[in-house]
C-alpha positions as a printed NumPy array, in Angstrom:
array([[-11.209, -46.79 , -29.895],
       [-14.065, -48.199, -31.963],
       [-17.34 , -48.558, -30.065],
       [-17.32 , -52.357, -30.468],
       [-14.003, -52.484, -28.582],
       [-15.478, -50.823, -25.496],
       [-16.477, -52.584, -22.325],
       [-20.189, -52.908, -21.619],
       [-19.885, -50.307, -18.864],
       [-18.183, -47.785, -21.144],
       [-20.691, -48.49 , -23.877],
       [-23.637, -47.947, -21.518],
       [-22.006, -44.759, -20.208],
       [-21.376, -43.468, -23.73 ],
       [-25.01 , -43.951, -24.733],
       [-26.335, -42.352, -21.544],
       [-24.078, -39.299, -21.824],
       [-24.794, -38.795, -25.513],
       [-21.219, -39.511, -26.648],
       [-22.852, -41.81 , -29.195],
       [-26.293, -43.28 , -29.697],
       [-27.544, -46.822, -29.15 ],
       [-27.978, -47.053, -32.92 ],
       [-24.332, -46.074, -33.467],
       [-23.18 , -48.651, -30.896],
       [-25.287, -51.325, -32.553],
       [-24.051, -50.496, -36.042],
       [-20.457, -50.674, -34.8  ],
       [-21.006, -54.114, -33.268],
       [-22.844, -55.405, -36.336],
       [-19.983, -54.229, -38.554],
       [-17.596, -56.178, -36.332],
       [-19.835, -59.251, -36.642],
       [-19.734, -58.889, -40.423],
       [-15.94 , -58.638, -40.298],
       [-15.025, -61.587, -38.065],
       [-17.923, -63.992, -37.555],
       [-17.174, -65.858, -40.776],
       [-13.811, -66.84 , -39.275],
       [-15.152, -67.817, -35.859],
       [-18.723, -69.082, -36.34 ],
       [-19.648, -67.839, -32.883],
       [-22.994, -66.258, -33.856],
       [-25.297, -68.621, -35.708],
       [-28.178, -66.137, -36.021],
       [-27.604, -62.419, -36.576],
       [-30.694, -60.278, -35.985],
       [-29.365, -57.093, -37.602],
       [-32.658, -55.474, -38.635],
       [-34.354, -56.185, -35.315],
       [-31.298, -54.945, -33.412],
       [-31.241, -51.646, -35.282],
       [-34.977, -51.184, -34.763],
       [-34.535, -51.821, -31.028],
       [-31.584, -49.419, -30.871],
       [-33.544, -46.642, -32.568],
       [-36.415, -47.247, -30.134],
       [-33.927, -47.034, -27.25 ],
       [-32.649, -43.708, -28.541],
       [-36.199, -42.44 , -28.805],
       [-36.871, -43.423, -25.172],
       [-33.791, -41.525, -24.103],
       [-34.821, -38.409, -26.055],
       [-38.233, -38.525, -24.357],
       [-36.612, -38.703, -20.927],
       [-38.038, -42.13 , -20.146],
       [-36.377, -44.236, -17.384],
       [-33.303, -46.111, -18.654],
       [-32.104, -49.523, -17.502],
       [-28.51 , -50.437, -16.591],
       [-27.924, -52.074, -20.005],
       [-29.524, -49.289, -22.043],
       [-28.059, -49.462, -25.559],
       [-25.655, -52.356, -24.85 ],
       [-25.529, -55.078, -27.576],
       [-25.921, -58.608, -26.151],
       [-26.345, -62.186, -27.361],
       [-28.322, -65.2  , -26.181],
       [-27.466, -68.887, -26.525],
       [-29.347, -71.206, -28.902],
       [-30.613, -73.335, -25.991],
       [-32.282, -70.242, -24.498],
       [-35.873, -69.406, -25.382],
       [-36.31 , -66.16 , -27.313],
       [-39.934, -65.604, -28.315],
       [-40.562, -66.265, -32.   ],
       [-37.182, -67.918, -32.65 ],
       [-36.222, -71.609, -32.723],
       [-34.658, -73.082, -29.606],
       [-32.519, -75.587, -31.479],
       [-30.01 , -76.593, -28.773],
       [-27.655, -77.239, -31.697],
       [-29.845, -80.102, -32.944],
       [-31.058, -80.059, -36.549],
       [-34.268, -81.896, -35.652],
       [-35.209, -79.059, -33.288],
       [-35.006, -76.316, -35.916],
       [-38.8  , -76.081, -35.909],
       [-39.112, -75.704, -32.132],
       [-40.248, -72.075, -31.975],
       [-40.257, -70.458, -28.542],
       [-43.528, -68.866, -27.478],
       [-42.034, -66.702, -24.719],
       [-38.718, -65.329, -23.507],
       [-36.819, -67.135, -20.777],
       [-36.32 , -65.073, -17.599],
       [-32.674, -64.349, -18.415],
       [-33.737, -62.916, -21.781],
       [-36.535, -60.799, -20.338],
       [-34.297, -59.365, -17.619],
       [-31.609, -58.111, -20.007],
       [-34.103, -56.764, -22.54 ],
       [-36.038, -55.023, -19.76 ],
       [-32.711, -53.509, -18.664],
       [-32.365, -51.898, -22.102],
       [-30.012, -54.355, -23.836],
       [-30.026, -54.632, -27.63 ],
       [-30.32 , -58.236, -28.84 ],
       [-27.999, -58.754, -31.825],
       [-27.857, -62.537, -32.243],
       [-27.73 , -66.13 , -31.006],
       [-24.557, -67.973, -30.065],
       [-23.503, -71.504, -30.933],
       [-23.682, -74.495, -28.584],
       [-22.979, -78.223, -28.86 ],
       [-26.064, -80.458, -29.114],
       [-28.064, -80.494, -25.89 ],
       [-25.478, -78.064, -24.446],
       [-23.498, -81.138, -23.419],
       [-19.882, -81.219, -24.543],
       [-16.527, -79.651, -23.655],
       [-16.328, -78.063, -27.09 ],
       [-18.813, -76.261, -29.353],
       [-19.66 , -77.975, -32.617],
       [-22.685, -79.582, -34.234],
       [-23.948, -80.614, -37.661],
       [-26.588, -77.877, -37.717],
       [-24.277, -74.86 , -37.43 ],
       [-20.747, -76.251, -37.587],
       [-17.873, -75.645, -35.175],
       [-17.026, -72.473, -33.277],
       [-13.334, -71.549, -33.446],
       [-11.211, -70.561, -30.469],
       [-10.175, -66.958, -31.292],
       [ -6.611, -67.596, -30.105],
       [ -5.911, -70.955, -31.776],
       [ -8.38 , -72.745, -34.072],
       [ -6.706, -76.091, -33.33 ],
       [ -7.985, -76.15 , -29.724],
       [-11.427, -76.058, -28.156],
       [-13.208, -72.773, -27.433],
       [-14.844, -74.666, -24.587],
       [-18.43 , -75.726, -24.216],
       [-21.203, -75.469, -24.003],
       [-21.236, -71.64 , -24.141],
       [-18.302, -71.62 , -26.573],
       [-20.105, -69.434, -29.092],
       [-20.917, -66.894, -26.383],
       [-17.336, -66.747, -25.082],
       [-15.816, -66.465, -28.565],
       [-18.296, -63.718, -29.526],
       [-17.335, -61.664, -26.464],
       [-13.6  , -62.218, -27.007],
       [-13.867, -61.021, -30.619],
       [-15.973, -57.929, -29.858],
       [-19.201, -59.173, -31.452],
       [-21.179, -58.252, -28.34 ],
       [-20.453, -56.482, -25.086],
       [-22.172, -59.113, -22.943],
       [-23.269, -62.682, -23.665],
       [-25.692, -64.864, -21.76 ],
       [-24.513, -68.366, -20.975],
       [-25.821, -71.381, -19.104],
       [-23.824, -73.665, -16.831],
       [-24.679, -77.135, -15.525],
       [-21.153, -78.462, -15.092],
       [-18.831, -75.692, -16.296],
       [-20.479, -74.371, -19.461],
       [-19.933, -70.68 , -18.602],
       [-16.663, -70.798, -16.664],
       [-14.742, -73.157, -18.961],
       [-15.329, -71.485, -22.372],
       [-14.792, -68.046, -20.848],
       [-11.315, -69.023, -19.638],
       [-10.532, -70.914, -22.881],
       [-11.34 , -67.798, -24.931],
       [ -9.589, -65.308, -22.663],
       [-12.651, -63.638, -21.129],
       [-14.546, -63.89 , -17.83 ],
       [-17.672, -65.867, -17.001],
       [-19.753, -66.09 , -13.834],
       [-21.878, -68.954, -12.585],
       [-24.006, -67.212,  -9.898],
       [-25.284, -68.631,  -6.634],
       [-28.366, -70.825,  -7.207],
       [-31.431, -68.648,  -6.732],
       [-29.719, -65.359,  -7.539],
       [-30.706, -65.329, -11.234],
       [-34.175, -66.659, -12.075],
       [-34.282, -69.162, -14.906],
       [-36.453, -71.858, -16.362],
       [-34.507, -74.968, -17.361],
       [-36.913, -77.037, -19.375],
       [-40.247, -76.899, -21.08 ],
       [-43.6  , -76.085, -19.489],
       [-44.839, -79.316, -21.114],
       [-42.565, -81.691, -19.146],
       [-40.795, -81.791, -15.833],
       [-37.042, -81.185, -16.079],
       [-34.869, -83.777, -14.3  ],
       [-33.85 , -83.108, -10.71 ],
       [-30.205, -82.593, -11.69 ],
       [-31.207, -79.936, -14.221],
       [-33.355, -78.144, -11.663],
       [-30.573, -78.31 ,  -9.073],
       [-27.466, -77.697, -11.177],
       [-28.243, -75.392, -14.143],
       [-27.581, -71.682, -13.667],
       [-27.709, -68.717, -16.038],
       [-24.983, -66.088, -15.986],
       [-23.045, -63.431, -17.892],
       [-19.877, -63.685, -19.975],
       [-17.883, -60.479, -20.518],
       [-14.448, -59.096, -21.318],
       [-14.021, -57.604, -17.837],
       [-15.02 , -58.562, -14.319],
       [-16.617, -55.116, -13.933],
       [-18.904, -55.979, -16.847],
       [-19.88 , -59.232, -15.119],
       [-21.103, -57.116, -12.207],
       [-23.218, -55.083, -14.617],
       [-24.594, -58.173, -16.349],
       [-25.428, -59.866, -13.052],
       [-27.124, -56.742, -11.708],
       [-29.443, -56.729, -14.71 ],
       [-30.135, -60.475, -14.452],
       [-31.024, -60.75 , -10.771],
       [-34.67 , -59.798, -11.061],
       [-37.814, -61.493,  -9.812],
       [-39.569, -64.014, -12.044],
       [-42.407, -66.191, -10.772],
       [-41.415, -69.058, -13.084],
       [-38.436, -69.834, -10.847],
       [-39.568, -70.564,  -7.274],
       [-35.912, -70.796,  -6.148],
       [-35.193, -67.184,  -6.995],
       [-34.637, -64.934,  -4.019],
       [-33.889, -61.262,  -3.613],
       [-30.225, -60.363,  -3.988],
       [-28.396, -60.341,  -0.694],
       [-27.211, -62.782,   1.905],
       [-27.659, -63.699,   5.52 ],
       [-24.025, -64.848,   5.618],
       [-21.773, -62.366,   7.433],
       [-19.895, -60.425,   4.783],
       [-16.372, -61.464,   3.892],
       [-13.543, -59.199,   5.063],
       [-11.922, -56.913,   2.529],
       [ -9.152, -59.458,   1.878],
       [-10.645, -62.854,   2.77 ],
       [ -8.52 , -65.959,   3.326],
       [ -8.015, -67.975,   0.122],
       [ -7.603, -71.759,  -0.078],
       [ -5.696, -72.861,  -3.182],
       [ -6.539, -76.357,  -4.422],
       [ -4.572, -77.68 ,  -7.401],
       [ -5.502, -81.345,  -6.934],
       [ -8.281, -82.272,  -4.524],
       [ -6.912, -85.668,  -3.571],
       [ -9.223, -88.29 ,  -2.171],
       [-11.775, -90.376,  -4.076],
       [-12.16 , -88.427,  -7.317],
       [-12.412, -89.463, -10.94 ],
       [ -9.424, -90.41 , -13.062],
       [ -7.352, -87.451, -14.159],
       [ -6.246, -84.707, -11.824],
       [ -4.324, -81.633, -13.035],
       [ -1.536, -81.097, -15.541],
       [  1.542, -79.051, -14.569],
       [  0.4  , -76.154, -16.778],
       [ -2.964, -75.918, -15.005],
       [ -1.307, -76.144, -11.596],
       [  1.123, -73.379, -12.554],
       [ -1.763, -71.098, -13.583],
       [ -3.433, -71.553, -10.192],
       [ -0.228, -70.941,  -8.268],
       [  0.572, -67.875, -10.353],
       [ -2.858, -66.4  ,  -9.601],
       [ -2.414, -67.315,  -5.931],
       [  0.832, -65.335,  -5.88 ],
       [ -0.908, -62.299,  -7.327],
       [ -3.586, -62.491,  -4.626],
       [ -0.904, -62.77 ,  -1.95 ],
       [  0.818, -59.69 ,  -3.404],
       [ -2.509, -57.846,  -3.078],
       [ -2.769, -58.643,   0.628],
       [ -4.812, -61.837,   0.633],
       [ -3.856, -64.626,   3.034],
       [ -3.27 , -67.569,   0.703],
       [ -2.837, -71.19 ,   1.741],
       [ -2.489, -74.219,  -0.547],
       [ -4.507, -77.113,   0.82 ],
       [ -5.953, -80.47 ,  -0.157],
       [ -9.741, -80.438,  -0.223],
       [-10.914, -83.979,  -1.037],
       [-14.567, -82.985,  -0.897],
       [-14.101, -81.149,  -4.224],
       [-13.071, -84.411,  -5.885],
       [-15.912, -86.261,  -4.235],
       [-18.375, -83.569,  -5.298],
       [-17.173, -83.815,  -8.911],
       [-17.61 , -87.589,  -8.829],
       [-21.076, -87.072,  -7.37 ],
       [-21.97 , -84.824, -10.32 ],
       [-21.356, -87.812, -12.583],
       [-23.426, -90.112, -10.396],
       [-26.41 , -87.778, -10.051],
       [-26.523, -86.02 , -13.415],
       [-25.499, -88.822, -15.756],
       [-27.605, -91.461, -14.011],
       [-30.641, -89.257, -14.393],
       [-29.88 , -88.058, -17.924],
       [-29.632, -91.653, -19.085],
       [-33.311, -92.228, -18.372],
       [-34.54 , -90.02 , -21.204],
       [-31.518, -88.627, -22.979],
       [-29.896, -91.774, -24.368],
       [-32.86 , -92.573, -26.596],
       [-33.193, -88.942, -27.719],
       [-29.508, -88.672, -28.589],
       [-29.784, -91.877, -30.619],
       [-32.833, -90.403, -32.397],
       [-31.642, -86.878, -33.24 ],
       [-27.983, -86.506, -32.219],
       [-25.416, -85.902, -34.953],
       [-22.648, -88.528, -35.434],
       [-19.921, -86.517, -33.678],
       [-22.057, -85.899, -30.629],
       [-23.283, -89.506, -30.503],
       [-19.665, -90.677, -30.409],
       [-18.791, -88.31 , -27.553],
       [-21.974, -89.271, -25.706],
       [-21.272, -93.003, -26.042],
       [-17.686, -92.552, -24.84 ],
       [-18.834, -90.414, -21.898],
       [-21.244, -93.128, -20.829],
       [-18.571, -95.791, -21.286],
       [-16.458, -93.865, -18.766],
       [-19.489, -93.515, -16.5  ],
       [-20.132, -97.267, -16.651],
       [-16.527, -98.067, -15.83 ],
       [-16.7  , -95.769, -12.806],
       [-20.119, -96.707, -11.419],
       [-21.394, -99.849, -13.123],
       [-25.174, -99.988, -12.939],
       [-26.507, -97.44 , -10.448],
       [-29.596, -98.691,  -8.596],
       [-32.271, -96.592,  -6.907],
       [-30.801, -96.873,  -3.385],
       [-27.401, -95.772,  -4.735],
       [-28.962, -92.814,  -6.542],
       [-30.925, -91.708,  -3.468],
       [-27.811, -92.093,  -1.309],
       [-25.988, -89.812,  -3.752],
       [-28.483, -86.996,  -3.202],
       [-28.182, -87.512,   0.544],
       [-24.406, -87.345,   0.327],
       [-24.691, -84.081,  -1.605],
       [-26.327, -82.457,   1.405],
       [-23.525, -83.575,   3.694],
       [-20.824, -82.318,   1.297],
       [-22.519, -78.93 ,   1.147],
       [-22.471, -78.814,   4.958],
       [-18.769, -79.741,   5.058],
       [-17.985, -77.083,   2.466],
       [-19.932, -74.462,   4.412],
       [-17.883, -75.169,   7.534],
       [-14.62 , -75.042,   5.529],
       [-15.666, -71.758,   3.884],
       [-16.29 , -70.146,   7.262],
       [-12.48 , -69.891,   7.511],
       [-11.479, -69.861,   3.829],
       [-14.06 , -67.58 ,   2.232],
       [-12.623, -68.104,  -1.26 ],
       [-11.236, -71.166,  -3.014],
       [ -8.902, -70.835,  -6.   ],
       [ -8.505, -73.759,  -8.418],
       [ -7.475, -74.303, -12.021],
       [-10.55 , -73.738, -14.157],
       [ -9.815, -77.176, -15.629],
       [ -7.239, -79.823, -14.888],
       [ -5.667, -79.253, -18.298],
       [ -5.332, -76.408, -20.826],
       [ -7.711, -76.195, -23.823],
       [ -7.427, -79.524, -25.613],
       [ -7.081, -80.255, -29.321],
       [-10.435, -80.143, -31.121],
       [-11.975, -83.609, -31.238],
       [ -9.906, -85.035, -28.376],
       [-12.981, -85.429, -26.172],
       [-14.336, -87.989, -28.66 ],
       [-11.014, -89.63 , -29.49 ],
       [-11.216, -92.78 , -27.333],
       [-12.831, -94.073, -24.158],
       [ -9.576, -93.556, -22.273],
       [ -9.114, -89.971, -23.442],
       [-12.744, -89.056, -22.796],
       [-12.518, -90.455, -19.267],
       [ -9.281, -88.559, -18.662],
       [-10.703, -85.264, -19.91 ],
       [-13.905, -85.656, -17.927],
       [-11.901, -86.439, -14.8  ],
       [ -9.821, -83.32 , -15.274],
       [-12.945, -81.176, -15.124],
       [-13.183, -81.758, -11.356],
       [-12.928, -78.028, -10.564],
       [-15.919, -77.253, -12.771],
       [-18.238, -80.119, -11.834],
       [-17.739, -79.806,  -8.08 ],
       [-19.294, -76.32 ,  -7.963],
       [-22.905, -77.157,  -9.018],
       [-23.038, -80.027,  -6.524],
       [-21.925, -77.689,  -3.737],
       [-24.28 , -74.87 ,  -4.797],
       [-21.636, -72.136,  -4.895],
       [-20.895, -69.117,  -7.115],
       [-17.747, -69.36 ,  -9.23 ],
       [-15.968, -67.296, -11.857],
       [-13.673, -68.54 , -14.622],
       [-11.042, -66.26 , -16.149],
       [ -7.672, -66.508, -17.927],
       [ -4.236, -66.172, -16.361],
       [ -1.848, -66.446, -19.315],
       [ -1.402, -67.911, -22.773],
       [ -0.433, -71.556, -22.53 ],
       [  1.976, -73.553, -24.636],
       [ -0.792, -74.217, -27.184],
       [ -1.216, -70.469, -27.753],
       [ -4.632, -70.355, -26.056],
       [ -5.458, -69.011, -22.593],
       [ -5.047, -71.148, -19.465],
       [ -7.344, -70.1  , -16.66 ],
       [ -8.371, -70.353, -13.05 ],
       [-11.606, -70.49 , -11.1  ],
       [-12.491, -68.377,  -8.065],
       [-15.166, -69.999,  -5.882],
       [-17.055, -68.077,  -3.206],
       [-19.651, -68.591,  -0.514],
       [-23.357, -68.431,  -1.444],
       [-24.386, -64.899,  -2.455],
       [-20.822, -63.662,  -1.938],
       [-20.31 , -62.799,  -5.605],
       [-18.776, -59.463,  -4.663],
       [-15.849, -61.16 ,  -2.889],
       [-15.403, -63.356,  -5.981],
       [-15.442, -60.281,  -8.244],
       [-12.905, -58.396,  -6.126],
       [-10.377, -61.235,  -6.071],
       [-10.912, -61.909,  -9.767],
       [-10.152, -58.281, -10.58 ],
       [ -6.732, -58.686,  -8.945],
       [ -6.017, -61.657, -11.214],
       [ -7.443, -59.887, -14.267],
       [ -5.205, -56.855, -13.731],
       [ -2.059, -58.961, -13.441],
       [ -2.888, -61.29 , -16.346],
       [ -3.237, -58.348, -18.717],
       [ -4.458, -60.286, -21.78 ],
       [ -5.403, -57.941, -24.622],
       [ -9.155, -58.288, -25.235],
       [-10.941, -58.1  , -27.656],
       [ -8.721, -60.086, -29.993],
       [ -8.465, -60.542, -33.723],
       [ -9.258, -64.05 , -34.996],
       [ -6.298, -66.426, -35.078],
       [ -4.514, -66.015, -38.388],
       [ -5.464, -62.322, -38.617],
       [ -2.982, -61.089, -36.017]])
């Protein structure tokens, strides 16, 4: 096995035991980047010289017997909407190419402090707001399994890079599905942690980020294995004073039993947005449910209308607030493809809500609190919830900006993803099987706050039965 093919855990173990050096691991990964990135466009900045310098410094620390972090010698990537000191935080927008970060974001500092080797930046749609990953600044990222369908967004570059072996771990961000969705689309695993578990700063010190951004955005790892997600999360969950929400790892909730009860929801029912779940997505969820039942879990398929209502509430709260400042900025600097998607998304929003007034917006935040309470009571019996990761398999590139009807349908089918931030829960997206389009179709495992370990354990059952071969060769090379 080449070093770049190894899991993050095996890579870290190999460096620590002297089987190979951090410099050798980094050279192997950079050679893989050179081989496949031109076909995938997942990394839009490759920091080869800096990575090799950091790897040699890591090897020197090890020779001196200095303390080593859990990611010592492991090559990682960061997303282009994440601040890395001295580099532009472009967010996939050409006009932001001169926005140079003056400091590292907490999620960058934590991985670097844990010994990770930074090899490059991953692609994102403009403003990290689209269900695919393309922009006029860097171009489109290709799904490694089928270039005709989306790699997911907004962390599509991160997920594709992991799937292809261009890094062992990738950092992603998730406000409405941007870690979980691309991970499943590309055949890997991605975790959105419990709010407060991973410190982050979502915005600029020079302006106040919107309430929905402060409440809904989380930072998390993307990896080829669930075990690697554990490693990535462990290194991320540090203290950082810039995030007052961040708490020490752990929970006051009584721990879940070894095989907690699982509620399977394939269509939430109730007052949700247009578009529920396609038969292929439903089949993926029921297949995964069967695997959990085989492993000893008590599995029950239920309707859970509050998931649909929570997804609808995401639209009301996030899009109402984003409109205040984002519409003008998108018109000013957005590229034509993104502007079209953005306009169609807001057309669907208008059809659903009309003009939201202040009392309606405030009532939405109040309703969020009640939904979280209802979910907490439900989760006291069903500690895990299993859903499709999306209501449909990866769609054809460009379909999200095809028409107002299609955009509304696709957005509605993301109910599993958008419900989670509103409810403040941890969730993990991962693949189940290759779908009819030749790209992975996935599921989402949702847990109780700070119960990531129960989510990991159930996800490992699904991962073992799915058995997708990762890393992959780019489509057309196999």
